[in-house]
Amino acid sequence: MSGAVPGLRVRRAGPLALLQDAGRFGVRRLGVTQGGPMDLHAWAWANQLVENAWGTTALEVTLGGLALEAERDLTLAVCGGDLGATLDEAPLPLWRGLWVRAGQVLRFAQPTSGLRTYLAVAGGFQAEPVLGSTACVVREGLGGHDGQGHSLDEGDRLRVDPAARAREGAEAPESVRPDYTSVPWLGLIPGAQVGDFTGPSLYRAFNHEWRVDDRADRMGIRLTGPRLHCRLETLISEGLGLGAVQVPPDGQPIVLVNDRQTIGGYPRLGALTPLACSRLAQCVPGQTVRLRAITLERALADYRRFRRGFASA
Amino acid sequence: MTHPGLPRLESAGLDGWLVRLFAEIDEANLPWLTALVRDCEVALGEALVDLVPSYTTLLVIFDPLKITPSEARQRLVATLATLVPEEEDTQAPLQELPTWYDTTVGPELARLAERSEMTKEQVIECHCQATYRVFALGFVPGFAFMGRVDERLAFPRLETPRQRVPAGSVGIAGRQTAAYPVASPGGWNLIGRTAAVLFDRDREGFSLLKVGDRVRFTAVGRDEFERLGGDLRAMEERR
């Protein structure tokens, strides 16, 4: 953090803008959640395009509404949802490394595709790690630009490394830019309690469409659709992994994501893969999704292929 | 470990295995769970990301770039084959939570006494008498689920949770007891408030309480509570 200088100043706050590194690990046994980017895929690409190593702190902008003024010249990239980003009123190209001059203003309007977008600067945003991570978790008051788990507010300043440089003009290939408006097939690795759901419920889970509910946040995303019946009602609370799909007695699944509680006691269908969680993170309320059972081997191959392209930490 | 089919490894997604050791909540589970935590740290080494022990299970999270799920599984199976419980419980750390039991900070104290046909003093004595064990941490950082509370004090959660329970509040839900590390929503029956700082980001280890710890509540008066840095402000009732 030494040598960090102000790089961007918040001219106008949006509903939610949080610094995120890869997440907070090693302290979940103390009840501390994971945090980190909801869309790992877009976050990783934003960092990649400004030559940052895996795990570098970037800004997760949800829904838009944010205006940032550059306080110095910066190389940056914006990847993820299309939130109508502009640079000095001109449309800002996504999935591309850009040179921004001091005084220029970067604005996010509202989503036209996807829900969240990631802003990375060369060298990463500089913040003091809390419990080993800069991941901003509002509920826990941990991490972020001020260490207190706050979303960006008007007047806040994001600090950068003045020595960091990256080449301008790096572009993510078309093939890695998802169409967030399409109906995604979300890969789900079946869990141990899958056999406790009734046959018709399992059939419906994987053959019906699901609707993303408006009860969705960084803790969990509720899906509405056919009612699923499980022979187990509640369990003794146990550890919950990223993407765990729990089904409370109302039969409507909740996908537990980055800021989930560390333990919970509802039966689970299984767990979405990390890449399925990323894709789900871009789904707006009302959007249709489908679940597809996939094997652990297939999920591993997909994830390792995804990670192969990124510089390791 | 006599329950049929246990211990068992269950898939918890791409990067996790859930080790199911027991079927029921029991203090006797703890030396096995804490031993398994220790052994998993050795068995997975660099590939280990997180461990979440809870009542009857241990969730093991690993880095799927460093180890495949099947390799992780094999190592966990080998670990379970040689698992020996930790020496009981003289070794488990004993934590004392100085607590001011008073209706101004514990609004359910009177009702709990009434329902259990005890005086408030008897309720306090009963809550302080037991040595509790930490079964799990969760809900918020440093929130320790402890048991088991004397049957006479066992009451279900409030039907309508409070929007805000002050930090330090000591509560009972079923046969468990806990103290709130930070102000948060909550539905436990509140009987007092502790001056102990349960979670501190600047302290080594962060959380005062860890799974397996032994805990005693000690009753302190108002003045002692204040001297220890306790928050005297009365509950604001906003349901």
Coordinates of C-alpha atoms in Angstrom, one line a residue:
Chain A
M1 CA 0.0 0.0 0.0
S2 CA 3.1 2.2 0.5
G3 CA 3.5 4.5 -2.5
A4 CA -0.2 4.2 -3.5
V5 CA -1.6 7.4 -4.9
P6 CA -5.2 8.5 -5.6
G7 CA -6.2 7.2 -9.0
L8 CA -10.0 7.6 -9.3
R9 CA -12.4 9.8 -7.3
V10 CA -16.1 9.0 -6.9
R11 CA -18.1 11.8 -8.4
R12 CA -21.4 10.0 -7.9
A13 CA -22.2 6.8 -6.0
G14 CA -24.2 4.0 -7.5
P15 CA -26.2 1.4 -5.6
L16 CA -23.2 -1.0 -5.1
A17 CA -19.6 -0.7 -6.0
L18 CA -17.2 -2.9 -4.1
L19 CA -13.5 -3.7 -4.4
Q20 CA -12.8 -7.4 -4.8
D21 CA -9.7 -9.5 -4.9
A22 CA -10.2 -13.3 -5.4
G23 CA -11.8 -13.6 -2.0
R24 CA -11.1 -14.1 1.7
F25 CA -9.8 -17.6 2.5
G26 CA -8.6 -19.6 5.5
V27 CA -10.9 -17.9 8.0
R28 CA -14.2 -19.6 7.1
R29 CA -14.0 -21.7 10.2
L30 CA -14.4 -18.5 12.2
G31 CA -17.7 -17.7 10.4
V32 CA -16.1 -15.3 8.0
T33 CA -17.5 -15.6 4.5
Q34 CA -15.6 -15.9 1.2
G35 CA -16.5 -12.6 -0.6
G36 CA -14.7 -12.0 -3.9
P37 CA -16.1 -11.3 -7.4
M38 CA -19.6 -12.7 -8.2
D39 CA -18.5 -13.1 -11.8
L40 CA -15.1 -14.6 -11.6
H41 CA -14.9 -14.8 -15.4
A42 CA -15.3 -11.1 -16.1
W43 CA -13.2 -10.1 -13.1
A44 CA -10.4 -12.3 -14.3
W45 CA -10.5 -10.9 -17.8
A46 CA -10.6 -7.3 -16.6
N47 CA -7.4 -8.0 -14.7
Q48 CA -5.8 -9.9 -17.5
L49 CA -6.3 -7.0 -20.0
V50 CA -4.2 -4.7 -17.9
E51 CA -1.6 -7.4 -17.2
N52 CA -2.5 -7.9 -13.6
A53 CA -1.8 -11.3 -11.9
W54 CA -4.7 -13.5 -10.7
G55 CA -6.1 -12.2 -7.5
T56 CA -5.4 -8.5 -8.1
T57 CA -8.1 -6.1 -6.6
A58 CA -10.6 -4.8 -9.1
L59 CA -13.9 -2.9 -8.7
E60 CA -17.2 -4.7 -9.0
V61 CA -19.9 -2.3 -10.2
T62 CA -23.5 -3.6 -9.8
L63 CA -26.3 -2.0 -11.7
G64 CA -24.4 1.1 -12.6
G65 CA -25.2 4.6 -11.4
L66 CA -21.5 5.3 -10.6
A67 CA -19.3 8.2 -11.9
L68 CA -15.6 8.1 -11.4
E69 CA -13.1 10.8 -12.3
A70 CA -9.5 9.9 -13.2
E71 CA -7.1 11.8 -11.0
R72 CA -4.1 10.7 -13.1
D73 CA -3.4 8.9 -16.3
L74 CA -4.4 5.2 -16.0
T75 CA -4.6 2.0 -18.1
L76 CA -7.8 0.3 -17.3
A77 CA -10.3 -2.3 -18.6
V78 CA -14.0 -2.8 -18.1
C79 CA -15.3 -6.4 -18.5
G80 CA -18.7 -8.0 -17.8
G81 CA -22.2 -6.6 -18.1
D82 CA -23.0 -3.7 -20.3
L83 CA -24.0 -1.0 -17.9
G84 CA -23.9 1.7 -20.5
A85 CA -20.3 2.8 -19.6
T86 CA -19.1 6.0 -21.1
L87 CA -15.8 7.9 -21.0
D88 CA -16.4 11.7 -21.3
E89 CA -19.9 10.9 -22.7
A90 CA -18.5 8.6 -25.5
P91 CA -19.4 4.9 -25.3
L92 CA -16.6 3.0 -23.6
P93 CA -15.6 -0.2 -25.3
L94 CA -15.8 -3.3 -23.0
W95 CA -13.4 -6.2 -22.9
R96 CA -10.5 -4.0 -23.9
G97 CA -7.5 -2.3 -22.3
L98 CA -7.8 1.5 -22.5
W99 CA -5.7 4.6 -21.8
V100 CA -7.5 7.2 -19.7
R101 CA -6.2 10.6 -19.0
A102 CA -6.4 12.6 -15.8
G103 CA -9.6 14.5 -15.6
Q104 CA -11.6 12.2 -17.8
V105 CA -14.9 10.9 -16.3
L106 CA -16.0 7.3 -16.5
R107 CA -19.7 6.8 -16.0
F108 CA -21.9 3.7 -15.6
A109 CA -25.6 4.2 -16.4
Q110 CA -27.8 1.2 -16.1
P111 CA -27.6 -2.4 -17.3
T112 CA -28.7 -3.3 -20.8
S113 CA -27.1 -6.7 -20.7
G114 CA -25.9 -8.4 -17.5
L115 CA -25.9 -7.0 -14.0
R116 CA -22.3 -6.4 -13.0
T117 CA -19.2 -5.2 -14.6
Y118 CA -15.6 -5.1 -13.5
L119 CA -13.1 -2.2 -13.7
A120 CA -9.5 -3.1 -13.3
V121 CA -6.5 -0.7 -13.4
A122 CA -2.9 -1.6 -14.2
G123 CA -1.3 -2.7 -10.9
G124 CA -4.7 -3.1 -9.2
F125 CA -6.5 -0.9 -6.7
Q126 CA -4.5 -0.5 -3.5
A127 CA -6.2 -1.2 -0.2
E128 CA -5.2 -2.6 3.1
P129 CA -6.0 -6.3 3.3
V130 CA -8.3 -7.2 6.2
L131 CA -8.0 -10.8 7.4
G132 CA -5.8 -11.4 4.5
S133 CA -8.0 -10.0 1.7
T134 CA -9.3 -6.8 0.3
A135 CA -12.6 -8.5 -0.7
C136 CA -15.4 -6.1 0.4
V137 CA -18.2 -7.7 2.4
V138 CA -20.8 -5.2 3.5
R139 CA -22.6 -7.6 5.8
E140 CA -19.4 -8.3 7.8
G141 CA -17.9 -4.8 7.5
L142 CA -14.7 -6.2 6.2
G143 CA -12.4 -5.2 3.3
G144 CA -12.9 -2.7 0.5
H145 CA -11.3 0.7 -0.1
D146 CA -11.6 1.7 3.5
G147 CA -11.2 -1.7 5.2
Q148 CA -14.7 -1.3 6.7
G149 CA -16.8 -3.1 4.1
H150 CA -18.3 0.0 2.6
S151 CA -19.6 0.4 -0.9
L152 CA -18.1 3.4 -2.7
D153 CA -19.6 6.7 -1.7
E154 CA -19.3 10.2 -3.3
G155 CA -15.9 11.7 -2.6
D156 CA -14.2 8.3 -1.9
R157 CA -10.9 7.9 -3.7
L158 CA -9.5 4.7 -5.1
R159 CA -5.7 4.4 -4.8
V160 CA -3.5 2.9 -7.4
D161 CA 0.2 2.0 -7.9
P162 CA 1.8 5.0 -9.7
A163 CA 4.6 2.7 -11.1
A164 CA 2.3 0.2 -12.7
R165 CA 2.0 0.2 -16.5
A166 CA 0.2 -1.9 -19.0
R167 CA 0.1 -1.9 -22.8
E168 CA -3.1 -0.3 -24.1
G169 CA -5.3 -2.0 -26.6
A170 CA -5.3 -5.6 -25.3
E171 CA -8.6 -7.2 -26.3
A172 CA -10.5 -10.3 -25.0
P173 CA -11.4 -12.6 -27.9
E174 CA -15.1 -12.7 -28.9
S175 CA -15.3 -16.3 -27.8
V176 CA -14.9 -15.3 -24.1
R177 CA -17.5 -12.5 -24.1
P178 CA -20.8 -14.1 -23.0
D179 CA -24.2 -13.0 -24.3
Y180 CA -25.7 -12.4 -20.9
T181 CA -29.2 -12.1 -22.4
S182 CA -29.3 -15.7 -23.6
V183 CA -30.8 -18.5 -21.5
P184 CA -27.8 -20.1 -19.7
W185 CA -27.4 -23.8 -18.9
L186 CA -25.9 -23.8 -15.4
G187 CA -23.7 -26.8 -14.6
L188 CA -24.6 -28.4 -11.3
I189 CA -22.6 -31.1 -9.7
P190 CA -25.1 -33.3 -7.9
G191 CA -24.6 -33.6 -4.1
A192 CA -25.1 -36.3 -1.6
Q193 CA -28.7 -35.4 -0.8
V194 CA -29.8 -35.6 -4.4
G195 CA -31.3 -39.0 -3.7
D196 CA -33.5 -37.6 -1.0
F197 CA -35.5 -35.5 -3.5
T198 CA -38.5 -37.3 -5.1
G199 CA -38.1 -38.6 -8.6
P200 CA -40.5 -36.1 -10.2
S201 CA -38.7 -33.3 -8.4
L202 CA -35.4 -34.3 -9.8
Y203 CA -37.0 -34.5 -13.3
R204 CA -38.4 -31.1 -12.9
A205 CA -35.2 -29.6 -11.5
F206 CA -33.3 -30.5 -14.7
N207 CA -36.0 -30.2 -17.3
H208 CA -38.0 -27.2 -16.4
E209 CA -37.0 -23.6 -16.8
W210 CA -36.2 -21.6 -13.7
R211 CA -36.7 -17.9 -13.2
V212 CA -34.2 -15.7 -11.3
D213 CA -36.1 -14.1 -8.5
D214 CA -35.7 -10.5 -7.4
R215 CA -34.6 -11.9 -4.0
A216 CA -31.1 -12.1 -5.2
D217 CA -27.9 -10.5 -3.7
R218 CA -24.3 -11.3 -3.0
M219 CA -25.4 -13.9 -0.4
G220 CA -27.9 -16.0 -2.4
I221 CA -29.9 -16.0 -5.6
R222 CA -33.3 -17.5 -5.4
L223 CA -34.8 -19.4 -8.3
T224 CA -38.6 -19.8 -8.8
G225 CA -40.3 -22.6 -10.7
P226 CA -41.7 -26.0 -10.0
R227 CA -41.8 -26.9 -6.4
L228 CA -39.1 -29.4 -5.4
H229 CA -39.9 -32.0 -2.7
C230 CA -37.2 -33.3 -0.5
R231 CA -37.7 -36.1 2.1
L232 CA -35.4 -34.3 4.4
E233 CA -36.7 -31.0 5.9
T234 CA -33.8 -29.5 7.7
L235 CA -30.4 -30.8 8.7
I236 CA -28.0 -30.1 11.4
S237 CA -26.1 -27.0 10.1
E238 CA -23.1 -27.8 8.0
G239 CA -20.5 -26.0 5.9
L240 CA -21.7 -24.5 2.6
G241 CA -19.5 -24.3 -0.5
L242 CA -19.7 -21.7 -3.2
G243 CA -22.7 -22.4 -5.5
A244 CA -24.5 -24.8 -3.1
V245 CA -28.1 -25.1 -4.2
Q246 CA -30.2 -25.4 -1.1
V247 CA -33.9 -26.1 -1.1
P248 CA -35.9 -24.9 1.9
P249 CA -39.3 -26.4 2.7
D250 CA -41.0 -24.0 0.2
G251 CA -39.4 -26.0 -2.5
Q252 CA -37.8 -23.1 -4.3
P253 CA -34.0 -23.4 -4.6
I254 CA -31.5 -20.7 -3.4
V255 CA -28.0 -20.7 -5.0
L256 CA -25.6 -19.7 -2.3
V257 CA -22.9 -17.4 -3.6
N258 CA -19.9 -15.3 -2.5
D259 CA -21.2 -13.7 0.7
R260 CA -23.3 -16.7 1.9
Q261 CA -23.4 -17.7 5.5
T262 CA -20.7 -20.2 6.2
I263 CA -23.0 -22.9 7.5
G264 CA -26.6 -23.8 6.9
G265 CA -29.2 -26.5 7.4
Y266 CA -31.3 -27.0 4.3
P267 CA -31.0 -30.0 2.0
R268 CA -29.0 -29.4 -1.1
L269 CA -29.4 -30.5 -4.7
G270 CA -25.7 -30.1 -5.3
A271 CA -23.5 -27.2 -6.2
L272 CA -23.2 -25.0 -9.3
T273 CA -19.7 -24.9 -10.8
P274 CA -17.7 -21.7 -10.3
L275 CA -18.3 -20.8 -13.9
A276 CA -22.0 -21.4 -13.6
C277 CA -22.0 -19.1 -10.6
S278 CA -20.2 -16.5 -12.7
R279 CA -22.9 -16.8 -15.4
L280 CA -25.7 -16.7 -12.9
A281 CA -24.3 -13.5 -11.3
Q282 CA -25.1 -11.7 -14.6
C283 CA -28.7 -12.8 -14.7
V284 CA -31.3 -10.1 -14.0
P285 CA -34.4 -10.8 -12.0
G286 CA -37.0 -12.4 -14.3
Q287 CA -34.4 -14.0 -16.6
T288 CA -34.8 -17.7 -17.4
V289 CA -32.0 -20.2 -16.6
R290 CA -31.8 -24.0 -16.8
L291 CA -29.9 -26.4 -14.7
R292 CA -27.8 -29.2 -16.2
A293 CA -26.2 -32.0 -14.1
I294 CA -22.5 -32.3 -14.9
T295 CA -19.8 -34.6 -13.6
L296 CA -17.0 -33.5 -11.3
E297 CA -14.5 -34.5 -14.1
R298 CA -16.2 -32.3 -16.6
A299 CA -16.4 -29.4 -14.2
L300 CA -12.8 -29.7 -13.3
A301 CA -11.7 -29.8 -17.0
D302 CA -13.8 -26.7 -17.7
Y303 CA -12.4 -24.8 -14.8
R304 CA -8.8 -25.7 -15.5
R305 CA -9.2 -24.7 -19.1
F306 CA -10.6 -21.3 -17.9
R307 CA -7.8 -20.7 -15.5
R308 CA -5.0 -21.8 -17.9
G309 CA -5.1 -18.5 -19.8
F310 CA -4.5 -16.3 -16.7
A311 CA -1.3 -15.3 -15.2
S312 CA -1.0 -16.9 -11.7
A313 CA -0.6 -14.9 -8.6
Chain B
M1 CA -18.5 -43.7 15.3
T2 CA -21.0 -46.5 15.3
H3 CA -23.6 -45.0 13.0
P4 CA -24.0 -47.2 9.9
G5 CA -22.4 -45.6 6.8
L6 CA -20.3 -43.1 8.7
P7 CA -17.9 -41.6 8.4
R8 CA -18.7 -40.7 4.8
L9 CA -17.4 -38.3 2.1
E10 CA -20.0 -36.3 0.2
S11 CA -19.4 -34.1 -2.8
A12 CA -19.6 -30.4 -2.0
G13 CA -18.9 -29.2 -5.5
L14 CA -15.8 -28.8 -7.6
D15 CA -13.5 -27.7 -4.8
G16 CA -15.0 -29.4 -1.7
W17 CA -15.7 -32.6 0.2
L18 CA -18.0 -32.7 3.2
V19 CA -16.8 -35.3 5.7
R20 CA -19.8 -36.6 7.6
L21 CA -18.6 -38.1 10.9
F22 CA -21.7 -38.2 13.0
A23 CA -25.5 -38.2 12.8
E24 CA -26.3 -36.4 16.0
I25 CA -25.1 -33.3 17.9
D26 CA -23.0 -34.5 20.8
E27 CA -20.1 -33.1 22.8
A28 CA -18.3 -36.4 22.2
N29 CA -18.0 -35.4 18.5
L30 CA -15.7 -32.6 19.2
P31 CA -12.4 -34.4 19.8
W32 CA -12.9 -36.2 16.5
L33 CA -13.7 -33.1 14.6
T34 CA -10.8 -31.1 16.0
A35 CA -8.5 -34.0 15.3
L36 CA -9.8 -34.2 11.7
V37 CA -9.2 -30.4 11.3
R38 CA -5.6 -30.9 12.4
D39 CA -5.0 -33.9 10.2
C40 CA -6.6 -32.4 7.1
E41 CA -4.2 -29.4 7.4
V42 CA -1.3 -31.9 7.1
A43 CA -2.9 -34.2 4.5
L44 CA -3.8 -31.4 2.1
G45 CA -1.0 -29.0 2.8
E46 CA -0.6 -26.4 0.1
A47 CA -3.8 -27.5 -1.6
L48 CA -6.0 -26.7 1.4
V49 CA -8.1 -23.5 1.1
D50 CA -10.6 -23.6 4.0
L51 CA -12.0 -25.9 6.7
V52 CA -15.5 -25.5 8.1
P53 CA -16.2 -27.7 11.1
S54 CA -19.8 -27.8 12.3
Y55 CA -21.5 -30.1 14.8
T56 CA -21.2 -33.4 12.9
T57 CA -19.3 -32.5 9.7
L58 CA -16.2 -31.0 8.3
L59 CA -16.3 -29.2 5.0
V60 CA -12.9 -29.3 3.3
I61 CA -12.2 -26.8 0.5
F62 CA -9.2 -27.3 -1.7
D63 CA -7.6 -25.6 -4.7
P64 CA -8.7 -27.6 -7.8
L65 CA -5.7 -26.3 -9.7
K66 CA -3.3 -27.9 -7.2
I67 CA -5.1 -31.2 -6.6
T68 CA -7.9 -33.0 -8.4
P69 CA -11.1 -33.8 -6.5
S70 CA -10.3 -37.5 -6.7
E71 CA -6.8 -37.0 -5.2
A72 CA -8.3 -34.9 -2.5
R73 CA -10.8 -37.6 -1.8
Q74 CA -8.1 -40.3 -1.6
R75 CA -6.1 -38.2 0.9
L76 CA -9.2 -37.7 3.1
V77 CA -10.1 -41.4 3.0
A78 CA -6.5 -42.1 4.2
T79 CA -6.8 -39.4 6.9
L80 CA -10.0 -40.9 8.2
A81 CA -8.5 -44.4 8.3
T82 CA -5.9 -43.3 10.8
L83 CA -8.0 -40.7 12.7
V84 CA -7.5 -40.7 16.5
P85 CA -9.6 -38.3 18.6
E86 CA -7.8 -35.5 20.4
E87 CA -7.1 -36.1 24.1
E88 CA -10.3 -35.0 25.8
D89 CA -11.0 -32.1 27.0
T90 CA -8.6 -30.9 29.6
Q91 CA -6.7 -29.7 26.5
A92 CA -9.5 -27.7 25.0
P93 CA -9.0 -24.0 25.9
L94 CA -11.4 -22.6 28.5
Q95 CA -12.8 -19.1 27.8
E96 CA -14.7 -17.1 30.3
L97 CA -17.3 -14.6 29.2
P98 CA -18.0 -12.0 31.9
T99 CA -21.7 -11.3 31.6
W100 CA -24.2 -8.8 33.1
Y101 CA -27.5 -10.5 33.4
D102 CA -30.1 -7.8 33.5
T103 CA -33.5 -7.2 32.0
T104 CA -32.4 -3.9 30.5
V105 CA -29.9 -5.7 28.3
G106 CA -31.6 -9.1 28.4
P107 CA -35.3 -8.5 27.7
E108 CA -36.2 -12.2 27.8
L109 CA -34.6 -12.9 31.2
A110 CA -37.9 -12.3 33.1
R111 CA -40.0 -14.3 30.7
L112 CA -37.6 -17.2 30.7
A113 CA -37.6 -17.3 34.5
E114 CA -41.4 -17.2 34.5
R115 CA -41.7 -20.0 32.0
S116 CA -39.2 -22.2 33.7
E117 CA -40.7 -21.5 37.1
M118 CA -37.4 -20.2 38.5
T119 CA -36.3 -16.9 39.9
K120 CA -34.1 -14.7 37.7
E121 CA -31.3 -15.5 40.1
Q122 CA -31.8 -19.2 39.5
V123 CA -31.8 -18.7 35.7
I124 CA -28.5 -16.9 35.9
E125 CA -27.0 -19.5 38.2
C126 CA -28.2 -22.3 35.9
H127 CA -26.8 -20.5 32.8
C128 CA -23.4 -19.9 34.6
Q129 CA -23.1 -23.4 36.1
A130 CA -22.5 -25.3 32.9
T131 CA -19.3 -25.5 30.9
Y132 CA -20.4 -25.2 27.3
R133 CA -18.6 -26.4 24.2
V134 CA -18.4 -24.6 20.9
F135 CA -20.0 -26.8 18.2
A136 CA -19.8 -24.4 15.3
L137 CA -19.1 -20.8 14.2
G138 CA -21.2 -19.1 11.7
F139 CA -24.0 -16.6 11.1
V140 CA -21.6 -13.7 11.5
P141 CA -17.8 -13.7 12.1
G142 CA -17.1 -15.0 15.6
F143 CA -20.6 -16.1 16.4
A144 CA -20.2 -19.4 18.3
F145 CA -23.0 -21.9 18.7
M146 CA -22.6 -23.4 22.1
G147 CA -24.3 -26.2 24.0
R148 CA -25.9 -27.7 25.7
V149 CA -28.0 -25.5 27.7
D150 CA -29.9 -27.0 30.7
E151 CA -33.2 -28.4 29.6
R152 CA -35.1 -26.0 31.9
L153 CA -33.7 -23.0 30.0
A154 CA -34.3 -24.4 26.5
F155 CA -36.7 -22.1 24.7
P156 CA -37.3 -21.8 20.9
R157 CA -36.2 -18.7 19.0
L158 CA -38.5 -15.7 19.0
E159 CA -41.3 -15.9 16.4
T160 CA -40.3 -12.5 15.1
P161 CA -36.6 -11.9 15.1
R162 CA -35.3 -8.5 16.2
Q163 CA -34.0 -6.2 13.5
R164 CA -31.1 -5.3 15.7
V165 CA -29.5 -7.2 18.6
P166 CA -26.6 -5.2 20.2
A167 CA -23.1 -6.6 20.2
G168 CA -22.3 -8.7 23.3
S169 CA -25.9 -9.8 23.7
V170 CA -26.1 -13.3 25.3
G171 CA -29.0 -15.5 24.1
I172 CA -30.6 -18.9 24.2
A173 CA -32.2 -20.8 21.3
G174 CA -33.3 -24.3 22.0
R175 CA -30.5 -26.0 23.9
Q176 CA -27.9 -23.7 22.5
T177 CA -26.5 -20.4 23.8
A178 CA -24.4 -17.8 22.1
A179 CA -23.2 -14.2 22.3
Y180 CA -23.5 -11.8 19.4
P181 CA -20.1 -10.5 18.2
V182 CA -21.5 -7.5 16.4
A183 CA -24.9 -5.8 16.3
S184 CA -27.1 -7.8 13.8
P185 CA -30.6 -9.1 13.3
G186 CA -31.4 -12.0 15.6
G187 CA -34.1 -14.2 17.1
W188 CA -32.5 -15.6 20.2
N189 CA -33.9 -15.1 23.7
L190 CA -31.7 -12.5 25.3
I191 CA -30.8 -12.8 28.9
G192 CA -27.8 -10.6 29.3
R193 CA -24.7 -9.0 27.7
T194 CA -21.0 -9.9 27.8
A195 CA -18.2 -7.5 28.0
A196 CA -15.9 -9.9 26.1
V197 CA -14.8 -8.8 22.7
L198 CA -15.7 -11.9 20.6
F199 CA -14.3 -10.8 17.2
D200 CA -11.4 -8.5 16.7
R201 CA -9.7 -8.1 13.3
D202 CA -6.5 -6.8 15.0
R203 CA -6.2 -9.8 17.4
E204 CA -4.1 -12.9 16.6
G205 CA -6.6 -15.5 15.5
F206 CA -9.4 -12.9 15.2
S207 CA -12.2 -14.9 17.0
L208 CA -12.1 -15.3 20.8
L209 CA -14.0 -18.7 20.4
K210 CA -13.2 -21.6 18.1
V211 CA -14.9 -24.9 17.5
G212 CA -14.1 -27.3 20.4
D213 CA -13.4 -24.5 23.0
R214 CA -14.9 -24.8 26.4
V215 CA -16.8 -21.8 27.6
R216 CA -18.2 -20.5 30.9
F217 CA -20.3 -17.5 31.5
T218 CA -19.5 -15.6 34.7
A219 CA -22.1 -13.3 36.2
V220 CA -20.8 -9.8 36.9
G221 CA -22.5 -6.8 38.4
R222 CA -23.3 -3.6 36.5
D223 CA -20.2 -1.8 37.7
E224 CA -17.8 -4.6 36.9
F225 CA -19.4 -5.0 33.5
E226 CA -18.8 -1.3 32.9
R227 CA -15.3 -1.5 34.2
L228 CA -14.6 -4.3 31.7
G229 CA -15.8 -2.1 28.8
G230 CA -19.3 -3.5 28.6
D231 CA -22.0 -1.5 26.7
L232 CA -24.6 -0.4 29.3
R233 CA -27.1 1.0 26.8
A234 CA -30.5 -0.6 27.2
M235 CA -32.1 -2.5 24.4
E236 CA -34.2 -0.4 22.0
E237 CA -37.2 -2.5 21.2
R238 CA -37.9 -2.3 17.5
R239 CA -39.4 -5.5 16.3

